[in-house]
mmCIF file of C-alpha atoms in Angstrom:
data_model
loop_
_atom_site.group_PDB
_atom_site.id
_atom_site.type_symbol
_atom_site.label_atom_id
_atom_site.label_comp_id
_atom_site.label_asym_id
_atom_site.label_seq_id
_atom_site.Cartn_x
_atom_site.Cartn_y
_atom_site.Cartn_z
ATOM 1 C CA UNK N 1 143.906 -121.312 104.160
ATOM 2 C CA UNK N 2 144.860 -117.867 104.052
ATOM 3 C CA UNK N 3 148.367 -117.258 105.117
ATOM 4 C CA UNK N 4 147.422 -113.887 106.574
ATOM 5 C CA UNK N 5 144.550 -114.758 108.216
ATOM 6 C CA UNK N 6 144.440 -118.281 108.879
ATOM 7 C CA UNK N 7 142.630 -117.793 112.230
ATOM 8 C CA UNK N 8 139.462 -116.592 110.593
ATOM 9 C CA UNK N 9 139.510 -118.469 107.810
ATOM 10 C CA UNK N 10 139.100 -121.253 110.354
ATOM 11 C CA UNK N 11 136.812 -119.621 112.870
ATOM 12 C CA UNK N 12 134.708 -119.111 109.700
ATOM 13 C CA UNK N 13 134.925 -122.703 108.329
ATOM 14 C CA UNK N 14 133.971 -124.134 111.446
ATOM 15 C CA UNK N 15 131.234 -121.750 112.228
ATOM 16 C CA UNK N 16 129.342 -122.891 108.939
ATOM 17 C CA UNK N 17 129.034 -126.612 110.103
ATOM 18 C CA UNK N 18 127.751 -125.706 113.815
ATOM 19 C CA UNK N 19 123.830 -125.610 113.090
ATOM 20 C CA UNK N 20 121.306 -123.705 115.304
ATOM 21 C CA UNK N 21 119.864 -127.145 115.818
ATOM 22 C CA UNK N 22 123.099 -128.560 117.398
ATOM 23 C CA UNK N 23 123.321 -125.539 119.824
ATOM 24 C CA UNK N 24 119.447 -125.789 121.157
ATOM 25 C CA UNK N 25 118.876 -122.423 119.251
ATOM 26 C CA UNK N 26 115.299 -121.334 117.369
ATOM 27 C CA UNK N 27 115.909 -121.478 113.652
ATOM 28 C CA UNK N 28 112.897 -119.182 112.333
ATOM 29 C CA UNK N 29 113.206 -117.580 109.196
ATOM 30 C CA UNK N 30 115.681 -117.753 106.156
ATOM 31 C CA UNK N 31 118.821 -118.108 106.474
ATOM 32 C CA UNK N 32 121.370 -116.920 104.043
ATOM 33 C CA UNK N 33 124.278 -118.627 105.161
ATOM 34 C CA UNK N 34 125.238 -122.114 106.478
ATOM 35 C CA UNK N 35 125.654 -122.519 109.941
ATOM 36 C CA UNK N 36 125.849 -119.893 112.893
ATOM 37 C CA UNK N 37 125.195 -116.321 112.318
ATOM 38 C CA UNK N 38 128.400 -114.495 113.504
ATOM 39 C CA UNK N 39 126.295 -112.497 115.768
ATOM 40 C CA UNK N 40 125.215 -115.993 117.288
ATOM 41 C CA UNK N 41 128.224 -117.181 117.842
ATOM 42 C CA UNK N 42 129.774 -113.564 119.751
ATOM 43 C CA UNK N 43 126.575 -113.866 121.909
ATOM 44 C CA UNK N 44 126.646 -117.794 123.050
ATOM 45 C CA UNK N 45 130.739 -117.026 123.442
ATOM 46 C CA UNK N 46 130.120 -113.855 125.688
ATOM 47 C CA UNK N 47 131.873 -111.493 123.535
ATOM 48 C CA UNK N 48 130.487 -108.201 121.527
ATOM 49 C CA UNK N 49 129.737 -109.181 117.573
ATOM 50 C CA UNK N 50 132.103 -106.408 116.585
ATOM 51 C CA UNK N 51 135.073 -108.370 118.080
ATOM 52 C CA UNK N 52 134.245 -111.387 116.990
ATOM 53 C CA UNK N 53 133.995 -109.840 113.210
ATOM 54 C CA UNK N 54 137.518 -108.432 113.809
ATOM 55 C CA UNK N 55 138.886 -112.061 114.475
ATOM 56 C CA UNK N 56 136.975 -113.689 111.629
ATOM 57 C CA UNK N 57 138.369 -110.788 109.093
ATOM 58 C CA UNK N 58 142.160 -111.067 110.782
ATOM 59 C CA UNK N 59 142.127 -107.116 112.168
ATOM 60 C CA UNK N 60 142.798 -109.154 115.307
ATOM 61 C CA UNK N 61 145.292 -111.147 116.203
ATOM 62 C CA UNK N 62 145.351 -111.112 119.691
ATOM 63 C CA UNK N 63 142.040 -113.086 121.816
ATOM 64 C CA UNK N 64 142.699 -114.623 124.983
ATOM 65 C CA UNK N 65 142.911 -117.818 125.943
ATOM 66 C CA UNK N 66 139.373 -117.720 127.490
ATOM 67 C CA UNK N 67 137.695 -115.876 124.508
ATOM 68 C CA UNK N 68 139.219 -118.994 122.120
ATOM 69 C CA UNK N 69 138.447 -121.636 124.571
ATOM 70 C CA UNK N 70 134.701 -119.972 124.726
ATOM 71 C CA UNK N 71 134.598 -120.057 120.928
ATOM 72 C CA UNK N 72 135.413 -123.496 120.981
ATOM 73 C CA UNK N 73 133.059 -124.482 123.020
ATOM 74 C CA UNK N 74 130.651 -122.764 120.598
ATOM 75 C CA UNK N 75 131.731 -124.309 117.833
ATOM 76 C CA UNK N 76 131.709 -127.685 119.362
ATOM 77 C CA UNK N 77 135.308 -128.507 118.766
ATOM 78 C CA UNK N 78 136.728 -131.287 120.451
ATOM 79 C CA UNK N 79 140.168 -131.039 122.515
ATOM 80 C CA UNK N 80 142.783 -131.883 119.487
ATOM 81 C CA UNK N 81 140.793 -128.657 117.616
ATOM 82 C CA UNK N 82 140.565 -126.654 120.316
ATOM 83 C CA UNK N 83 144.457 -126.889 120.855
ATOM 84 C CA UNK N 84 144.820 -126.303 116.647
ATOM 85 C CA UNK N 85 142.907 -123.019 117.686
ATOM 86 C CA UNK N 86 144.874 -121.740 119.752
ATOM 87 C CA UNK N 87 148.390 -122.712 117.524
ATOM 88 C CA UNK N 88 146.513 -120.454 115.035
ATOM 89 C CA UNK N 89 145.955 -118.079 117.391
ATOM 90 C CA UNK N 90 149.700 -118.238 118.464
ATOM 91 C CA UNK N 91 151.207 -117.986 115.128
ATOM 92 C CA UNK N 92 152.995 -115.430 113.239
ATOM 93 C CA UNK N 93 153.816 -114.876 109.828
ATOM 94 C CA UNK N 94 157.076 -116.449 108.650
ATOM 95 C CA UNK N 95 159.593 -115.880 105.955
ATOM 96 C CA UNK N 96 158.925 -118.055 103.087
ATOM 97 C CA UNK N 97 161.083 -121.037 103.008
ATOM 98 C CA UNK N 98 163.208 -122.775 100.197
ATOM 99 C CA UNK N 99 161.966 -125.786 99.107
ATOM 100 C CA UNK N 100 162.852 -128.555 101.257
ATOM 101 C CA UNK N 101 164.557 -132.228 99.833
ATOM 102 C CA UNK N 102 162.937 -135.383 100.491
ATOM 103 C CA UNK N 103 164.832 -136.534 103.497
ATOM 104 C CA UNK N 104 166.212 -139.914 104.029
ATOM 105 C CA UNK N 105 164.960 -142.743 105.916
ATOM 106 C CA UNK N 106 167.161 -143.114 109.098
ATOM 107 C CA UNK N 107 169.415 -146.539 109.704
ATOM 108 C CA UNK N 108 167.314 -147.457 112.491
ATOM 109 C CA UNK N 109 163.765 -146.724 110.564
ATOM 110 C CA UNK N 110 164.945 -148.351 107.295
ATOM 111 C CA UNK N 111 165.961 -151.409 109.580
ATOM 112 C CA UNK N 112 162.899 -151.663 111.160
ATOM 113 C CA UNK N 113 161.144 -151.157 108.014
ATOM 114 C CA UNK N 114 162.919 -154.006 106.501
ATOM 115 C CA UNK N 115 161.741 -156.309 109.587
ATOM 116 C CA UNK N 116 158.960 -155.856 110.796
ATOM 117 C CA UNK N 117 157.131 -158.232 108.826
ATOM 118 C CA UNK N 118 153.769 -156.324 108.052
ATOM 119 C CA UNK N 119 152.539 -153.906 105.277
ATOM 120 C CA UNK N 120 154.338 -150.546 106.386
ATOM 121 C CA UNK N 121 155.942 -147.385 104.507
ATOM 122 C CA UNK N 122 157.174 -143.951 105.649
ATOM 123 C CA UNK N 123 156.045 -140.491 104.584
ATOM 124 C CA UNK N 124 157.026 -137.234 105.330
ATOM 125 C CA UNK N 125 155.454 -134.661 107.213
ATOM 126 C CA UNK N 126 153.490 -133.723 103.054
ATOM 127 C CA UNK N 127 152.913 -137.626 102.865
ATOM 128 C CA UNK N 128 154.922 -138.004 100.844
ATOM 129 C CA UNK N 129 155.993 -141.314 100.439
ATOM 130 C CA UNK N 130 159.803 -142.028 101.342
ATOM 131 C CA UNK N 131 160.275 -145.868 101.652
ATOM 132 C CA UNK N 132 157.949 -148.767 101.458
ATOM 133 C CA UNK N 133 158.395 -152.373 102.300
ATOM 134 C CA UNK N 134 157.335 -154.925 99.331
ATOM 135 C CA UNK N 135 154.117 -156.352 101.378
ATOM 136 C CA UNK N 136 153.321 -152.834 101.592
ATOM 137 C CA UNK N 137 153.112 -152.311 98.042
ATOM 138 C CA UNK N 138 151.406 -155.417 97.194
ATOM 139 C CA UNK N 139 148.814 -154.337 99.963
ATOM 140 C CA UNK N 140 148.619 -150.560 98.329
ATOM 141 C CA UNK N 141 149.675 -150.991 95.177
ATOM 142 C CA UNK N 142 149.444 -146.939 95.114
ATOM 143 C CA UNK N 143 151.786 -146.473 97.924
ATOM 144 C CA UNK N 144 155.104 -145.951 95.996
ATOM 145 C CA UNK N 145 158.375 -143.887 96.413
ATOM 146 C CA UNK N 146 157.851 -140.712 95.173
ATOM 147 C CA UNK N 147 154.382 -140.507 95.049
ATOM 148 C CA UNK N 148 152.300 -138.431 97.605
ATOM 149 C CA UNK N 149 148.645 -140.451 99.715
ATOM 150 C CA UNK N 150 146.501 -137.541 99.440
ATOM 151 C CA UNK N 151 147.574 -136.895 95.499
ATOM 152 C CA UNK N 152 146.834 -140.749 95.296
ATOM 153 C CA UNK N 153 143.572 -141.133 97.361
ATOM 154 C CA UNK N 154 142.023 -137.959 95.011
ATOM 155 C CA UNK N 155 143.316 -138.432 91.966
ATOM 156 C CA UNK N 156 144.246 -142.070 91.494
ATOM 157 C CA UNK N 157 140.967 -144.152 91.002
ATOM 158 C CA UNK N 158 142.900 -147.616 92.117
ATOM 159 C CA UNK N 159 142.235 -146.397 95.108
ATOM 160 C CA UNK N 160 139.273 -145.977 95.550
ATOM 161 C CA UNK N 161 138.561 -149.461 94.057
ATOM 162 C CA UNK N 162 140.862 -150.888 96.949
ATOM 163 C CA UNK N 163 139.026 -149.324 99.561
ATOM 164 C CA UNK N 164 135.732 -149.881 100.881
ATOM 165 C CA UNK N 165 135.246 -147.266 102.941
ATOM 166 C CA UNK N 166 136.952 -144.453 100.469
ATOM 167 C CA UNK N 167 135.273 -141.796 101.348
ATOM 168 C CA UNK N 168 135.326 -141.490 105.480
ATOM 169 C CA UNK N 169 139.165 -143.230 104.970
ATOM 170 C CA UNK N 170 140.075 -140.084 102.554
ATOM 171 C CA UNK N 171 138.715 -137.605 104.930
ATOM 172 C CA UNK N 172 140.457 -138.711 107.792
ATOM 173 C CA UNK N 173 143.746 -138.773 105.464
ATOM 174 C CA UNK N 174 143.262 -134.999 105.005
ATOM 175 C CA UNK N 175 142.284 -133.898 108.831
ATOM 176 C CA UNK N 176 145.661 -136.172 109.751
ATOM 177 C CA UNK N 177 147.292 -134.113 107.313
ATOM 178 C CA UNK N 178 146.065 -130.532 108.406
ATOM 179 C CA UNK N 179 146.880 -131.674 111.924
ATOM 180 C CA UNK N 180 150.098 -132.636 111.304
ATOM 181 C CA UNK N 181 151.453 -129.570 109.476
ATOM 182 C CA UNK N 182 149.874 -127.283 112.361
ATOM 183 C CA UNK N 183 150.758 -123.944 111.465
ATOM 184 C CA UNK N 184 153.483 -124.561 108.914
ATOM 185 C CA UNK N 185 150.909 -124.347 105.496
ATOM 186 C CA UNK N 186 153.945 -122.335 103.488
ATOM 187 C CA UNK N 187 155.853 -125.221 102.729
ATOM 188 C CA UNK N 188 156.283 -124.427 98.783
ATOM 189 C CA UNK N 189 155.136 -128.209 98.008
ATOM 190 C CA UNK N 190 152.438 -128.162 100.532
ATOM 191 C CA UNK N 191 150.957 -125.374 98.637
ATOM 192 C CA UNK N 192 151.308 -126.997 95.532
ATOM 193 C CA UNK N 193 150.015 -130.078 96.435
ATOM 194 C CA UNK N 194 146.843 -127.971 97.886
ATOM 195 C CA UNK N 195 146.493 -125.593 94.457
ATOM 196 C CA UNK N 196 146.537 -129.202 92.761
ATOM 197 C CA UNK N 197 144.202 -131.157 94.494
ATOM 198 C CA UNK N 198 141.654 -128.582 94.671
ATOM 199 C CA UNK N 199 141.660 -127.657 91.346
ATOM 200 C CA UNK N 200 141.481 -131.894 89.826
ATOM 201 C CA UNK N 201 138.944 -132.930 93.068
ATOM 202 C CA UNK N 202 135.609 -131.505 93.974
ATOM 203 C CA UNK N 203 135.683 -134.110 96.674
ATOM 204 C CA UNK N 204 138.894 -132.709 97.983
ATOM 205 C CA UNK N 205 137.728 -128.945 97.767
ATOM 206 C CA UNK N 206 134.842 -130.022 99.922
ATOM 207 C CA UNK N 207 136.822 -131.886 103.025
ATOM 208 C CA UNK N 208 139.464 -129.260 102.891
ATOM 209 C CA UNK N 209 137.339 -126.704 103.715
ATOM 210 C CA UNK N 210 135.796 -127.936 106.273
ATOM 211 C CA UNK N 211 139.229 -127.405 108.021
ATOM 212 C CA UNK N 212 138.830 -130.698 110.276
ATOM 213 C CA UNK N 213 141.942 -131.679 112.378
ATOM 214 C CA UNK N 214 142.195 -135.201 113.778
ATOM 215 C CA UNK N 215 145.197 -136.666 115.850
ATOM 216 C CA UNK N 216 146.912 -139.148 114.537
ATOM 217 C CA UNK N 217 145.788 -142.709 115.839
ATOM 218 C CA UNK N 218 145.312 -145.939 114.923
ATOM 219 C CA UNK N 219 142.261 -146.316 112.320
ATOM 220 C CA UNK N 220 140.222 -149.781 110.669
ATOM 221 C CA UNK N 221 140.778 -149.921 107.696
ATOM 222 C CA UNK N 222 138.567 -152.039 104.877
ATOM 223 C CA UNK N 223 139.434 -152.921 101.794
ATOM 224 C CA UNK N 224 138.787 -155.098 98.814
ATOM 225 C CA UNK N 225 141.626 -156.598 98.022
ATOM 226 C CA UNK N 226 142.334 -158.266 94.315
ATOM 227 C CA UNK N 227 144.369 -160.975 95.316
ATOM 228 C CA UNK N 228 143.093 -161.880 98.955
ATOM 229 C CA UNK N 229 139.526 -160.204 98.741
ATOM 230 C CA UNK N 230 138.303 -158.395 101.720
ATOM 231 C CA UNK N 231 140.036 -157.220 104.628
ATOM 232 C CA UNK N 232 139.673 -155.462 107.722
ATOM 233 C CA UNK N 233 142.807 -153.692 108.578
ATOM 234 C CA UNK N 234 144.165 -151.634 111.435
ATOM 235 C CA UNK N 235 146.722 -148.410 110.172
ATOM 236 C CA UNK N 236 149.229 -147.410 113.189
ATOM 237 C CA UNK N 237 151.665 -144.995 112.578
ATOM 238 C CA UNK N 238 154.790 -143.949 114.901
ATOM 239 C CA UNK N 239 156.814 -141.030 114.671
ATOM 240 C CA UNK N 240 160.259 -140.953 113.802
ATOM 241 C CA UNK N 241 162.306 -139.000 115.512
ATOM 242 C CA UNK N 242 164.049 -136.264 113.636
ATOM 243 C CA UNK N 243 163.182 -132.397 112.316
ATOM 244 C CA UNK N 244 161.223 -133.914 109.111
ATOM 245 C CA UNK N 245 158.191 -134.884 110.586
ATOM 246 C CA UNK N 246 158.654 -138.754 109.192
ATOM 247 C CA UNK N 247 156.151 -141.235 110.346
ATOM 248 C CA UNK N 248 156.649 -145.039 109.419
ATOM 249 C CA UNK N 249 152.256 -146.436 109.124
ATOM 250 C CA UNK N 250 151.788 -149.974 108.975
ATOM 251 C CA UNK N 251 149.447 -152.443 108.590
ATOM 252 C CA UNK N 252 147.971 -155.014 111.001
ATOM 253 C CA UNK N 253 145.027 -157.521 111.721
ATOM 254 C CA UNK N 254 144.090 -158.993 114.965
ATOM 255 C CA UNK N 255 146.257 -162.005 115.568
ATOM 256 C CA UNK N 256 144.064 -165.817 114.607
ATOM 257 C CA UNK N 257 141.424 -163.544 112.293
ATOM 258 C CA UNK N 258 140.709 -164.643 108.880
ATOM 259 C CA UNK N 259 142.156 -161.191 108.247
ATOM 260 C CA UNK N 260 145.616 -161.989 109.644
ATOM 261 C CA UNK N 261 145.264 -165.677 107.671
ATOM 262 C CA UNK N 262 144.545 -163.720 104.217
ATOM 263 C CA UNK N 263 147.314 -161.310 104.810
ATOM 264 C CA UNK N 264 149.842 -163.941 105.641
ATOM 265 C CA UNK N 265 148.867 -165.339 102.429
ATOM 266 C CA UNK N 266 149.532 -161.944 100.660
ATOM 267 C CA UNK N 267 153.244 -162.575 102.223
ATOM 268 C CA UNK N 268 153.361 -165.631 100.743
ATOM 269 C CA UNK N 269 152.410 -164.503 97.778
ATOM 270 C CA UNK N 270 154.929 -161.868 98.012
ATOM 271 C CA UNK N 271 157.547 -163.327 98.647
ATOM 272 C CA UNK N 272 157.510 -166.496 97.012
ATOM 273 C CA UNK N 273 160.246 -168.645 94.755
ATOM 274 C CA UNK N 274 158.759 -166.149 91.913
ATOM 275 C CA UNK N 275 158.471 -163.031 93.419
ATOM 276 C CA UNK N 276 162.308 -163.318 95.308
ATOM 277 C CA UNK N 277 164.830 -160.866 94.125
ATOM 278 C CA UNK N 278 162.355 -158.801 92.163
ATOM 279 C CA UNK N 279 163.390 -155.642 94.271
ATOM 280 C CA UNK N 280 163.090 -154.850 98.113
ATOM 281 C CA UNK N 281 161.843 -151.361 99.754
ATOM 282 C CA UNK N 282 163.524 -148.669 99.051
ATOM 283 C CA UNK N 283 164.065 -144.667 99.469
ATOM 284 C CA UNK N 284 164.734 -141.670 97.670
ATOM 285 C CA UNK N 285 166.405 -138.278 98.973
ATOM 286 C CA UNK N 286 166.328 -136.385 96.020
ATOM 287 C CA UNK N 287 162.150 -136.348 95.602
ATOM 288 C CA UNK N 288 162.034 -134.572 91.571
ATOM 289 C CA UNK N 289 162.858 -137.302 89.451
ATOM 290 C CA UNK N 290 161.300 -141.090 89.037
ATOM 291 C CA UNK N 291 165.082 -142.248 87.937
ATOM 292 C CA UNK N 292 166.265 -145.609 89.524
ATOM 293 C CA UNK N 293 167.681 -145.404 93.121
ATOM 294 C CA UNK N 294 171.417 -145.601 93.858
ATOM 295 C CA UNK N 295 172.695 -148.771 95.433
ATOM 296 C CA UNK N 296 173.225 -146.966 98.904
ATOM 297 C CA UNK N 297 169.583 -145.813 99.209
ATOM 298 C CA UNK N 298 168.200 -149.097 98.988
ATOM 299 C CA UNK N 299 166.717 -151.309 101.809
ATOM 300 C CA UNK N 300 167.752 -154.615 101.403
ATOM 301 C CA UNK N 301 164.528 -157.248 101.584
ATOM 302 C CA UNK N 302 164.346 -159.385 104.484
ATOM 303 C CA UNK N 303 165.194 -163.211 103.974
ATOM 304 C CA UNK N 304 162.474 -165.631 103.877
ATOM 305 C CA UNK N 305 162.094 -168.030 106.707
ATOM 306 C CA UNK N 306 162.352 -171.740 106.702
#
């Protein structure tokens, strides 16, 4: 997205996915472009095609609160993009920041982390990944310190062996993602990780675009699992509290299902006679290097039970 003009680069992306079909509208003739005609859109949204061509080109920054909530309407966004409308709307340019460092897993999140019994990890607000449990790696092998989900869902194809659903599950990863950075695309590793992943993924190129913004809830999850075979999943994720935008996601089947039996067995399997001591979750701060962690940043593993 264009730093200088990310409200029309979304206005535009959106526009090409709203068919005249979808709106009731005759579609005679050929049509050059995907989607709505801009004058379509200024017409059904009660404002003159001039204007709207001066928001879609960014030589204005200014519409109302009733022109965006008309072009919503239009473009048949739903509430949580019709509120990432007007953030874009409400944004201004920003100094470029320094590159931030990985941030640390609070006491209280590491803790909980440690506990909690179920596949679970934290990312930052890049997902990056920051600290993961050891069921949670045996679940996602992928999901590692250091590494990043959307770099790994793209570009790692372990992943797409693991899950069934790959394609709808990677989508939603990105539209999570746009919706959680909001506004703040600058990040220096955000736009790497962007420049990467559309340059290595056609797949990637083609859901980014579509600038789709989802809130993030709890999703099912299916995979194909090579220890435990399949397994219907649900990912929940809660905010940590804190300026880094953590999140700690984690893992869960509905209590009694054959689900919940075969993941209980992954535990086992875990963190069995041979498995104990092998290493326990852990975080990293510094986020450049793959070098072992230092004694302090690790996250002690949880004791088996009797």
């Amino acid at each position: 997205m264009s730093e200088e003009n990310r409200l029309g680069d979304y206005l535009r992306a959106r526009r090409e996915l709203v068919t005249p079909d979808d709106l009731g509208l005759p579609s005679h003739g050929v049509r050059r472009v995907p989607g709505l005609r801009r004058e379509e859109v200024a017409l059904l949204a009660g404002i003159s095609s001039d204007y709207y061509l001066r928001l879609e080109q960014g030589r204005d920054r200014n519409p109302s609160a009733q022109v965006l909530d008309a072009l919503a309407r239009v473009l048949l966004l739903d509430d949580t993009a019709t509120a990432y409308l007007h953030q874009l709307a409400a944004s201004r340019p920003r100094a470029r920041r320094r590159p931030s460092r990985r941030p640390a897993v609070p006491p209280a999140t590491a803790q909980l982390l440690e506990s909690i019994g179920l596949p679970a990890f934290v990312t930052d607000r890049a997902l990056d990944v920051i600290a993961v449990n050891p069921l949670g790696a045996a679940l996602v092998p992928t999901v590692r310190v250091g590494e990043n989900r959307l770099r790994s869902f793209f570009l790692d194809p372990a992943e797409r062996d693991l899950h069934t659903d790959w394609s709808a599950t990677a989508a939603q990863c990105v539209a999570v993602f746009r919706r959680r950075l909001g506004t703040d695309v600058d990040d220096p590793r955000v736009v790497r990780l962007v420049g990467e992943l559309s340059l290595a993924s056609a797949e990637f190129r083609k859901v980014w675009a579509r600038h789709d913004v989802r809130p993030v809830v709890d999703k099912p999850i299916r995979m194909n699992h090579p220890q435990v075979g399949e397994l219907s999943l649900t990912l929940s994720k809660l905010d940590v509290d804190g300026p880094h935008g953590l999140a700690l996601a984690a893992y869960h089947a509905a209590p009694g299902s054959e689900d919940a039996e075969r993941l209980a067995l992954l535990a086992s399997l875990t963190t069995g006679p041979a498995r104990r001591g092998a290493g326990s979750a852990r975080q990293r701060t510094s986020g450049a290097d793959r070098r072992p962690e230092c004694a302090e940043n690790r996250l002690d593993r949880p004791r088996p039970t009797a």
